[in-house]
């Protein structure tokens, strides 16, 4: 079931639909069954220490207790963390804490919001159904995390947001960095592809911004004394190509004097580069 689609000129926060009810057709916990007190116990220092370990130095937009509805429609109390790149759902038990769900925002397909307490986040085949006192804060935090790492993405690559008319709040204020959020998006793709962030790539982006060249220079990165470059170096470039896919700041990639030979194991590198050039019309070829 789809509602009327909204098409604002700038939509970094998802494709918006007005919908009077949840699209997912299954029994959900009613507001009468939901005890708001369940979702707001204090976050302990031990909880925060565990969360910090999962974040690995990244920012948390929101850390809160929620009631997660399990597959049987029953409530489970969980800690939810909305970070720069991931949603974490953490189970707390007598024997310790465990991450039950870790989902990257690039896999977010849909948000459904039924005020005042009900949120559904759909990541591919994984649906995360939540009840919380601060459901509107959850929506805002997801949008704040999602917007910077998807700047420039076409509509078809953004999540769908479904909610009734009464649930359409003003857009959250999101800060953007130079170079069309290129560095931010690169780091997000590194997290998604489980690749290391190469500091020389970030340095190259910052240098290009400083000197206004709009050129990402990979020469020093690839010319490491090994000819051709190591598999590790080449594999670390995969997130860079993904970040370039919809970035309109970069106009050129410099590979001066580099023997760009791709190992057989990294065959996807070539089609990924081709895909980047196909979608990005600002890069000189």
PDB file of C-alpha atoms in Angstrom:
ATOM      1  CA  UNK A   1       0.000   0.000   0.000  1.00  0.00           C
ATOM      2  CA  UNK A   2       1.438   3.398  -0.948  1.00  0.00           C
ATOM      3  CA  UNK A   3       0.315   6.870  -0.030  1.00  0.00           C
ATOM      4  CA  UNK A   4       0.832  10.110  -1.914  1.00  0.00           C
ATOM      5  CA  UNK A   5       4.505  10.703  -2.591  1.00  0.00           C
ATOM      6  CA  UNK A   6       6.117  14.026  -1.731  1.00  0.00           C
ATOM      7  CA  UNK A   7       8.887  15.402  -3.912  1.00  0.00           C
ATOM      8  CA  UNK A   8      10.739  18.291  -2.235  1.00  0.00           C
ATOM      9  CA  UNK A   9      13.604  19.796  -4.203  1.00  0.00           C
ATOM     10  CA  UNK A  10      16.211  18.653  -1.674  1.00  0.00           C
ATOM     11  CA  UNK A  11      15.596  15.285  -0.055  1.00  0.00           C
ATOM     12  CA  UNK A  12      18.602  14.026   1.916  1.00  0.00           C
ATOM     13  CA  UNK A  13      16.353  12.314   4.437  1.00  0.00           C
ATOM     14  CA  UNK A  14      14.562   9.705   2.348  1.00  0.00           C
ATOM     15  CA  UNK A  15      11.628   9.356  -0.028  1.00  0.00           C
ATOM     16  CA  UNK A  16       8.532  10.548   1.808  1.00  0.00           C
ATOM     17  CA  UNK A  17       5.082   8.964   1.660  1.00  0.00           C
ATOM     18  CA  UNK A  18       1.950   9.768   3.604  1.00  0.00           C
ATOM     19  CA  UNK A  19       0.409   6.596   4.982  1.00  0.00           C
ATOM     20  CA  UNK A  20      -2.319   6.142   7.582  1.00  0.00           C
ATOM     21  CA  UNK A  21      -1.155   2.713   8.761  1.00  0.00           C
ATOM     22  CA  UNK A  22       1.775   0.348   8.747  1.00  0.00           C
ATOM     23  CA  UNK A  23       2.407  -1.374   5.422  1.00  0.00           C
ATOM     24  CA  UNK A  24       3.816  -4.504   7.037  1.00  0.00           C
ATOM     25  CA  UNK A  25       0.867  -6.846   7.418  1.00  0.00           C
ATOM     26  CA  UNK A  26       1.442  -8.650  10.691  1.00  0.00           C
ATOM     27  CA  UNK A  27       0.184  -8.415  14.237  1.00  0.00           C
ATOM     28  CA  UNK A  28       2.026  -5.761  16.224  1.00  0.00           C
ATOM     29  CA  UNK A  29       1.974  -4.832  19.884  1.00  0.00           C
ATOM     30  CA  UNK A  30      -0.796  -2.327  20.543  1.00  0.00           C
ATOM     31  CA  UNK A  31      -0.339   0.863  22.556  1.00  0.00           C
ATOM     32  CA  UNK A  32      -2.499  -0.715  25.258  1.00  0.00           C
ATOM     33  CA  UNK A  33       0.061  -3.517  25.622  1.00  0.00           C
ATOM     34  CA  UNK A  34       2.997  -1.107  25.678  1.00  0.00           C
ATOM     35  CA  UNK A  35       4.255   0.110  29.022  1.00  0.00           C
ATOM     36  CA  UNK A  36       6.103   3.393  28.302  1.00  0.00           C
ATOM     37  CA  UNK A  37       8.135   2.971  31.474  1.00  0.00           C
ATOM     38  CA  UNK A  38       9.823  -0.065  29.927  1.00  0.00           C
ATOM     39  CA  UNK A  39      11.675   2.041  27.370  1.00  0.00           C
ATOM     40  CA  UNK A  40      13.199   4.659  29.665  1.00  0.00           C
ATOM     41  CA  UNK A  41      15.311   3.096  32.439  1.00  0.00           C
ATOM     42  CA  UNK A  42      18.610   4.784  33.128  1.00  0.00           C
ATOM     43  CA  UNK A  43      21.539   3.959  30.868  1.00  0.00           C
ATOM     44  CA  UNK A  44      24.198   2.751  33.279  1.00  0.00           C
ATOM     45  CA  UNK A  45      27.906   3.553  33.102  1.00  0.00           C
ATOM     46  CA  UNK A  46      28.557  -0.116  32.288  1.00  0.00           C
ATOM     47  CA  UNK A  47      26.054   0.089  29.427  1.00  0.00           C
ATOM     48  CA  UNK A  48      27.757   3.212  28.068  1.00  0.00           C
ATOM     49  CA  UNK A  49      31.189   1.608  28.346  1.00  0.00           C
ATOM     50  CA  UNK A  50      29.975  -1.342  26.270  1.00  0.00           C
ATOM     51  CA  UNK A  51      28.377   1.026  23.748  1.00  0.00           C
ATOM     52  CA  UNK A  52      31.598   3.039  23.421  1.00  0.00           C
ATOM     53  CA  UNK A  53      33.466  -0.170  22.631  1.00  0.00           C
ATOM     54  CA  UNK A  54      31.016  -0.957  19.813  1.00  0.00           C
ATOM     55  CA  UNK A  55      31.226   2.577  18.442  1.00  0.00           C
ATOM     56  CA  UNK A  56      34.990   2.420  18.044  1.00  0.00           C
ATOM     57  CA  UNK A  57      35.380   6.171  18.378  1.00  0.00           C
ATOM     58  CA  UNK A  58      32.400   7.062  16.186  1.00  0.00           C
ATOM     59  CA  UNK A  59      29.567   9.347  17.277  1.00  0.00           C
ATOM     60  CA  UNK A  60      26.295   8.196  18.810  1.00  0.00           C
ATOM     61  CA  UNK A  61      23.308  10.334  17.841  1.00  0.00           C
ATOM     62  CA  UNK A  62      21.108   8.523  20.333  1.00  0.00           C
ATOM     63  CA  UNK A  63      21.577   5.802  22.931  1.00  0.00           C
ATOM     64  CA  UNK A  64      18.335   4.776  24.576  1.00  0.00           C
ATOM     65  CA  UNK A  65      16.331   1.911  25.986  1.00  0.00           C
ATOM     66  CA  UNK A  66      13.544   0.700  23.710  1.00  0.00           C
ATOM     67  CA  UNK A  67      11.078  -2.141  23.620  1.00  0.00           C
ATOM     68  CA  UNK A  68      11.882  -4.286  20.596  1.00  0.00           C
ATOM     69  CA  UNK A  69       9.004  -6.409  19.357  1.00  0.00           C
ATOM     70  CA  UNK A  70      10.272  -9.927  18.701  1.00  0.00           C
ATOM     71  CA  UNK A  71       9.091 -12.259  15.949  1.00  0.00           C
ATOM     72  CA  UNK A  72       6.303 -13.577  18.165  1.00  0.00           C
ATOM     73  CA  UNK A  73       4.995 -10.059  18.755  1.00  0.00           C
ATOM     74  CA  UNK A  74       6.253 -10.003  22.334  1.00  0.00           C
ATOM     75  CA  UNK A  75       8.229  -7.162  23.939  1.00  0.00           C
ATOM     76  CA  UNK A  76      11.954  -7.421  24.683  1.00  0.00           C
ATOM     77  CA  UNK A  77      13.783  -4.626  26.462  1.00  0.00           C
ATOM     78  CA  UNK A  78      16.889  -3.582  24.516  1.00  0.00           C
ATOM     79  CA  UNK A  79      19.471  -0.818  24.319  1.00  0.00           C
ATOM     80  CA  UNK A  80      19.368   0.888  20.921  1.00  0.00           C
ATOM     81  CA  UNK A  81      22.295   2.910  19.577  1.00  0.00           C
ATOM     82  CA  UNK A  82      22.020   5.115  16.499  1.00  0.00           C
ATOM     83  CA  UNK A  83      25.582   5.812  15.383  1.00  0.00           C
ATOM     84  CA  UNK A  84      27.189   7.468  12.366  1.00  0.00           C
ATOM     85  CA  UNK A  85      27.166   4.270  10.320  1.00  0.00           C
ATOM     86  CA  UNK A  86      25.193   1.607  12.166  1.00  0.00           C
ATOM     87  CA  UNK A  87      22.102   0.794  14.147  1.00  0.00           C
ATOM     88  CA  UNK A  88      22.918  -1.393  17.150  1.00  0.00           C
ATOM     89  CA  UNK A  89      20.364  -3.363  19.133  1.00  0.00           C
ATOM     90  CA  UNK A  90      21.995  -4.639  22.323  1.00  0.00           C
ATOM     91  CA  UNK A  91      20.667  -7.293  24.652  1.00  0.00           C
ATOM     92  CA  UNK A  92      21.483  -6.989  28.313  1.00  0.00           C
ATOM     93  CA  UNK A  93      21.395 -10.178  30.371  1.00  0.00           C
ATOM     94  CA  UNK A  94      22.755 -11.570  33.618  1.00  0.00           C
ATOM     95  CA  UNK A  95      25.882 -12.843  31.877  1.00  0.00           C
ATOM     96  CA  UNK A  96      26.651  -9.583  30.113  1.00  0.00           C
ATOM     97  CA  UNK A  97      25.740  -7.695  26.955  1.00  0.00           C
ATOM     98  CA  UNK A  98      25.563  -8.790  23.347  1.00  0.00           C
ATOM     99  CA  UNK A  99      24.902  -7.039  20.037  1.00  0.00           C
ATOM    100  CA  UNK A 100      21.820  -8.753  18.605  1.00  0.00           C
ATOM    101  CA  UNK A 101      21.460  -6.550  15.526  1.00  0.00           C
ATOM    102  CA  UNK A 102      24.056  -4.444  13.714  1.00  0.00           C
ATOM    103  CA  UNK A 103      22.761  -2.858  10.512  1.00  0.00           C
ATOM    104  CA  UNK A 104      24.427  -0.261   8.277  1.00  0.00           C
ATOM    105  CA  UNK A 105      22.377   2.729   7.163  1.00  0.00           C
ATOM    106  CA  UNK A 106      23.153   1.938   3.515  1.00  0.00           C
ATOM    107  CA  UNK A 107      20.927  -1.132   3.922  1.00  0.00           C
ATOM    108  CA  UNK A 108      17.996   0.883   5.292  1.00  0.00           C
ATOM    109  CA  UNK A 109      15.079   0.444   2.890  1.00  0.00           C
ATOM    110  CA  UNK A 110      12.178   1.885   4.842  1.00  0.00           C
ATOM    111  CA  UNK A 111      11.045   3.670   7.988  1.00  0.00           C
ATOM    112  CA  UNK A 112       7.459   3.437   9.168  1.00  0.00           C
ATOM    113  CA  UNK A 113       6.284   5.648  11.996  1.00  0.00           C
ATOM    114  CA  UNK A 114       2.942   5.312  13.722  1.00  0.00           C
ATOM    115  CA  UNK A 115       2.689   7.904  16.526  1.00  0.00           C
ATOM    116  CA  UNK A 116       3.039   8.083  19.386  1.00  0.00           C
ATOM    117  CA  UNK A 117       5.298   5.091  20.109  1.00  0.00           C
ATOM    118  CA  UNK A 118       5.656   2.785  17.116  1.00  0.00           C
ATOM    119  CA  UNK A 119       8.659   2.674  14.731  1.00  0.00           C
ATOM    120  CA  UNK A 120       9.568   0.068  12.131  1.00  0.00           C
ATOM    121  CA  UNK A 121      12.999   0.067  10.464  1.00  0.00           C
ATOM    122  CA  UNK A 122      13.403  -2.229   7.459  1.00  0.00           C
ATOM    123  CA  UNK A 123      16.902  -3.334   6.447  1.00  0.00           C
ATOM    124  CA  UNK A 124      16.473  -5.734   3.530  1.00  0.00           C
ATOM    125  CA  UNK A 125      15.073  -8.929   5.028  1.00  0.00           C
ATOM    126  CA  UNK A 126      15.592  -7.672   8.597  1.00  0.00           C
ATOM    127  CA  UNK A 127      12.738  -5.698  10.180  1.00  0.00           C
ATOM    128  CA  UNK A 128      13.354  -3.943  13.494  1.00  0.00           C
ATOM    129  CA  UNK A 129      10.060  -3.123  15.190  1.00  0.00           C
ATOM    130  CA  UNK A 130      10.271  -0.797  18.180  1.00  0.00           C
ATOM    131  CA  UNK A 131       8.095   0.831  20.796  1.00  0.00           C
ATOM    132  CA  UNK A 132       9.461   3.807  22.687  1.00  0.00           C
ATOM    133  CA  UNK A 133       8.407   6.908  24.579  1.00  0.00           C
ATOM    134  CA  UNK A 134      10.833   8.943  22.477  1.00  0.00           C
ATOM    135  CA  UNK A 135       9.890   7.559  19.056  1.00  0.00           C
ATOM    136  CA  UNK A 136      10.105  11.007  17.461  1.00  0.00           C
ATOM    137  CA  UNK A 137      13.678  11.362  18.786  1.00  0.00           C
ATOM    138  CA  UNK A 138      14.514   7.991  17.213  1.00  0.00           C
ATOM    139  CA  UNK A 139      13.214   9.169  13.832  1.00  0.00           C
ATOM    140  CA  UNK A 140      15.207  12.414  14.054  1.00  0.00           C
ATOM    141  CA  UNK A 141      18.394  10.602  15.103  1.00  0.00           C
ATOM    142  CA  UNK A 142      18.149   8.140  12.204  1.00  0.00           C
ATOM    143  CA  UNK A 143      17.689  11.017   9.777  1.00  0.00           C
ATOM    144  CA  UNK A 144      20.651  12.896  11.268  1.00  0.00           C
ATOM    145  CA  UNK A 145      22.870   9.833  10.860  1.00  0.00           C
ATOM    146  CA  UNK A 146      21.616   9.028   7.370  1.00  0.00           C
ATOM    147  CA  UNK A 147      21.658  12.426   5.668  1.00  0.00           C
ATOM    148  CA  UNK A 148      25.419  13.239   5.703  1.00  0.00           C
ATOM    149  CA  UNK A 149      26.471   9.869   4.238  1.00  0.00           C
ATOM    150  CA  UNK A 150      23.906   9.937   1.416  1.00  0.00           C
ATOM    151  CA  UNK A 151      24.343  13.467   0.093  1.00  0.00           C
ATOM    152  CA  UNK A 152      23.742  13.432  -3.666  1.00  0.00           C
ATOM    153  CA  UNK A 153      22.203   9.945  -3.748  1.00  0.00           C
ATOM    154  CA  UNK A 154      19.334   9.608  -6.264  1.00  0.00           C
ATOM    155  CA  UNK A 155      15.837   8.913  -4.955  1.00  0.00           C
ATOM    156  CA  UNK A 156      15.980   5.228  -5.809  1.00  0.00           C
ATOM    157  CA  UNK A 157      18.926   4.747  -3.439  1.00  0.00           C
ATOM    158  CA  UNK A 158      17.246   6.414  -0.445  1.00  0.00           C
ATOM    159  CA  UNK A 159      14.942   4.836   2.097  1.00  0.00           C
ATOM    160  CA  UNK A 160      11.163   5.302   2.031  1.00  0.00           C
ATOM    161  CA  UNK A 161       9.571   7.101   4.964  1.00  0.00           C
ATOM    162  CA  UNK A 162       5.940   6.325   5.691  1.00  0.00           C
ATOM    163  CA  UNK A 163       3.871   8.087   8.325  1.00  0.00           C
ATOM    164  CA  UNK A 164       0.481   9.762   8.764  1.00  0.00           C
ATOM    165  CA  UNK A 165       0.083  13.486   8.113  1.00  0.00           C
ATOM    166  CA  UNK A 166       0.367  14.270  11.807  1.00  0.00           C
ATOM    167  CA  UNK A 167       3.850  12.731  12.005  1.00  0.00           C
ATOM    168  CA  UNK A 168       5.602  14.971   9.479  1.00  0.00           C
ATOM    169  CA  UNK A 169       7.900  17.154  11.550  1.00  0.00           C
ATOM    170  CA  UNK A 170      10.185  19.806  10.119  1.00  0.00           C
ATOM    171  CA  UNK A 171      13.401  18.547   8.558  1.00  0.00           C
ATOM    172  CA  UNK A 172      16.268  18.178  10.985  1.00  0.00           C
ATOM    173  CA  UNK A 173      19.237  20.503  10.607  1.00  0.00           C
ATOM    174  CA  UNK A 174      22.175  18.516   9.221  1.00  0.00           C
ATOM    175  CA  UNK A 175      25.697  19.853   8.842  1.00  0.00           C
ATOM    176  CA  UNK A 176      27.618  19.124   5.660  1.00  0.00           C
ATOM    177  CA  UNK A 177      31.373  19.084   5.146  1.00  0.00           C
ATOM    178  CA  UNK A 178      33.416  20.327   2.166  1.00  0.00           C
ATOM    179  CA  UNK A 179      33.767  18.345  -1.062  1.00  0.00           C
ATOM    180  CA  UNK A 180      30.138  17.264  -1.042  1.00  0.00           C
ATOM    181  CA  UNK A 181      30.698  15.180   2.100  1.00  0.00           C
ATOM    182  CA  UNK A 182      33.169  13.069   0.112  1.00  0.00           C
ATOM    183  CA  UNK A 183      35.362  12.163   3.097  1.00  0.00           C
ATOM    184  CA  UNK A 184      32.307  11.388   5.250  1.00  0.00           C
ATOM    185  CA  UNK A 185      30.822   9.153   2.570  1.00  0.00           C
ATOM    186  CA  UNK A 186      34.178   7.431   1.980  1.00  0.00           C
ATOM    187  CA  UNK A 187      34.439   6.512   5.658  1.00  0.00           C
ATOM    188  CA  UNK A 188      30.844   5.256   5.622  1.00  0.00           C
ATOM    189  CA  UNK A 189      31.602   2.969   2.668  1.00  0.00           C
ATOM    190  CA  UNK A 190      34.735   1.710   4.449  1.00  0.00           C
ATOM    191  CA  UNK A 191      32.519   0.700   7.363  1.00  0.00           C
ATOM    192  CA  UNK A 192      29.971  -0.893   5.045  1.00  0.00           C
ATOM    193  CA  UNK A 193      32.555  -2.891   3.054  1.00  0.00           C
ATOM    194  CA  UNK A 194      34.616  -3.667   6.193  1.00  0.00           C
ATOM    195  CA  UNK A 195      37.692  -2.044   4.712  1.00  0.00           C
ATOM    196  CA  UNK A 196      40.276   0.095   6.519  1.00  0.00           C
ATOM    197  CA  UNK A 197      40.114   3.866   6.172  1.00  0.00           C
ATOM    198  CA  UNK A 198      43.262   5.011   4.340  1.00  0.00           C
ATOM    199  CA  UNK A 199      44.516   8.218   5.916  1.00  0.00           C
ATOM    200  CA  UNK A 200      46.361   9.214   2.688  1.00  0.00           C
ATOM    201  CA  UNK A 201      42.991   9.248   0.888  1.00  0.00           C
ATOM    202  CA  UNK A 202      41.525  11.578   3.514  1.00  0.00           C
ATOM    203  CA  UNK A 203      44.669  13.718   3.299  1.00  0.00           C
ATOM    204  CA  UNK A 204      44.319  13.879  -0.495  1.00  0.00           C
ATOM    205  CA  UNK A 205      40.715  15.036  -0.191  1.00  0.00           C
ATOM    206  CA  UNK A 206      41.619  17.700   2.378  1.00  0.00           C
ATOM    207  CA  UNK A 207      44.519  18.924   0.247  1.00  0.00           C
ATOM    208  CA  UNK A 208      42.253  19.168  -2.801  1.00  0.00           C
ATOM    209  CA  UNK A 209      39.718  21.187  -0.808  1.00  0.00           C
ATOM    210  CA  UNK A 210      42.456  23.477   0.527  1.00  0.00           C
ATOM    211  CA  UNK A 211      43.903  24.185  -2.935  1.00  0.00           C
ATOM    212  CA  UNK A 212      40.581  24.093  -4.789  1.00  0.00           C
ATOM    213  CA  UNK A 213      41.733  21.469  -7.293  1.00  0.00           C
ATOM    214  CA  UNK A 214      38.782  19.015  -7.123  1.00  0.00           C
ATOM    215  CA  UNK A 215      41.326  16.248  -7.815  1.00  0.00           C
ATOM    216  CA  UNK A 216      41.815  13.100  -5.737  1.00  0.00           C
ATOM    217  CA  UNK A 217      45.467  12.137  -6.163  1.00  0.00           C
ATOM    218  CA  UNK A 218      46.052   8.405  -5.672  1.00  0.00           C
ATOM    219  CA  UNK A 219      49.609   8.468  -7.023  1.00  0.00           C
ATOM    220  CA  UNK A 220      51.408   8.421  -3.667  1.00  0.00           C
ATOM    221  CA  UNK A 221      48.920   5.908  -2.293  1.00  0.00           C
ATOM    222  CA  UNK A 222      49.458   3.409  -5.095  1.00  0.00           C
ATOM    223  CA  UNK A 223      53.190   4.032  -5.576  1.00  0.00           C
ATOM    224  CA  UNK A 224      54.341   2.331  -2.391  1.00  0.00           C
ATOM    225  CA  UNK A 225      57.462   0.720  -3.805  1.00  0.00           C
ATOM    226  CA  UNK A 226      55.578  -2.358  -4.899  1.00  0.00           C
ATOM    227  CA  UNK A 227      54.792  -2.690  -8.579  1.00  0.00           C
ATOM    228  CA  UNK A 228      51.920  -3.348  -8.906  1.00  0.00           C
ATOM    229  CA  UNK A 229      50.467  -2.101  -5.591  1.00  0.00           C
ATOM    230  CA  UNK A 230      49.615  -4.663  -2.933  1.00  0.00           C
ATOM    231  CA  UNK A 231      46.234  -6.360  -2.788  1.00  0.00           C
ATOM    232  CA  UNK A 232      45.602  -4.650   0.541  1.00  0.00           C
ATOM    233  CA  UNK A 233      46.099  -1.185  -0.954  1.00  0.00           C
ATOM    234  CA  UNK A 234      43.971  -1.940  -3.984  1.00  0.00           C
ATOM    235  CA  UNK A 235      41.183  -3.448  -1.914  1.00  0.00           C
ATOM    236  CA  UNK A 236      41.125  -0.344   0.276  1.00  0.00           C
ATOM    237  CA  UNK A 237      40.292   1.709  -2.823  1.00  0.00           C
ATOM    238  CA  UNK A 238      36.946  -0.081  -3.255  1.00  0.00           C
ATOM    239  CA  UNK A 239      35.159   2.242  -0.800  1.00  0.00           C
ATOM    240  CA  UNK A 240      36.645   5.251  -2.580  1.00  0.00           C
ATOM    241  CA  UNK A 241      34.981   4.260  -5.847  1.00  0.00           C
ATOM    242  CA  UNK A 242      31.678   3.775  -4.057  1.00  0.00           C
ATOM    243  CA  UNK A 243      31.986   7.203  -2.435  1.00  0.00           C
ATOM    244  CA  UNK A 244      32.666   8.751  -5.852  1.00  0.00           C
ATOM    245  CA  UNK A 245      29.598   7.203  -7.415  1.00  0.00           C
ATOM    246  CA  UNK A 246      27.248  10.120  -6.691  1.00  0.00           C
ATOM    247  CA  UNK A 247      29.743  12.769  -5.617  1.00  0.00           C
ATOM    248  CA  UNK A 248      29.780  15.816  -7.898  1.00  0.00           C
ATOM    249  CA  UNK A 249      32.725  17.586  -6.268  1.00  0.00           C
ATOM    250  CA  UNK A 250      35.524  15.358  -7.615  1.00  0.00           C
ATOM    251  CA  UNK A 251      36.445  16.095 -11.232  1.00  0.00           C
ATOM    252  CA  UNK A 252      39.545  13.950 -11.675  1.00  0.00           C
ATOM    253  CA  UNK A 253      41.383  10.970 -10.210  1.00  0.00           C
ATOM    254  CA  UNK A 254      45.172  11.215 -10.564  1.00  0.00           C
ATOM    255  CA  UNK A 255      47.085   7.950 -11.091  1.00  0.00           C
ATOM    256  CA  UNK A 256      50.285   9.414 -12.525  1.00  0.00           C
ATOM    257  CA  UNK A 257      52.907   6.783 -13.350  1.00  0.00           C
ATOM    258  CA  UNK A 258      51.033   4.001 -11.599  1.00  0.00           C
ATOM    259  CA  UNK A 259      50.889   0.489 -13.018  1.00  0.00           C
ATOM    260  CA  UNK A 260      47.247  -0.171 -12.233  1.00  0.00           C
ATOM    261  CA  UNK A 261      47.138  -3.973 -12.414  1.00  0.00           C
ATOM    262  CA  UNK A 262      44.232  -5.556 -10.563  1.00  0.00           C
ATOM    263  CA  UNK A 263      44.766  -9.000  -8.996  1.00  0.00           C
ATOM    264  CA  UNK A 264      42.303 -11.684 -10.003  1.00  0.00           C
ATOM    265  CA  UNK A 265      40.997 -11.842  -6.445  1.00  0.00           C
ATOM    266  CA  UNK A 266      39.902  -8.217  -6.721  1.00  0.00           C
ATOM    267  CA  UNK A 267      38.022  -8.602  -9.986  1.00  0.00           C
ATOM    268  CA  UNK A 268      35.072  -6.492  -8.697  1.00  0.00           C
ATOM    269  CA  UNK A 269      37.359  -3.460  -8.627  1.00  0.00           C
ATOM    270  CA  UNK A 270      37.132  -2.930 -12.395  1.00  0.00           C
ATOM    271  CA  UNK A 271      33.321  -3.158 -12.746  1.00  0.00           C
ATOM    272  CA  UNK A 272      32.999  -0.988  -9.632  1.00  0.00           C
ATOM    273  CA  UNK A 273      35.188   1.677 -11.239  1.00  0.00           C
ATOM    274  CA  UNK A 274      33.164   1.381 -14.448  1.00  0.00           C
ATOM    275  CA  UNK A 275      29.950   1.734 -12.448  1.00  0.00           C
ATOM    276  CA  UNK A 276      31.339   4.830 -10.720  1.00  0.00           C
ATOM    277  CA  UNK A 277      32.217   6.470 -14.034  1.00  0.00           C
ATOM    278  CA  UNK A 278      28.821   5.542 -15.443  1.00  0.00           C
ATOM    279  CA  UNK A 279      26.944   7.284 -12.617  1.00  0.00           C
ATOM    280  CA  UNK A 280      29.318  10.206 -12.052  1.00  0.00           C
ATOM    281  CA  UNK A 281      29.282  12.596 -14.983  1.00  0.00           C
ATOM    282  CA  UNK A 282      31.632  15.143 -13.362  1.00  0.00           C
ATOM    283  CA  UNK A 283      34.765  12.938 -13.362  1.00  0.00           C
ATOM    284  CA  UNK A 284      37.000  13.421 -16.406  1.00  0.00           C
ATOM    285  CA  UNK A 285      37.718  10.189 -18.313  1.00  0.00           C
TER     286      UNK A 285
END
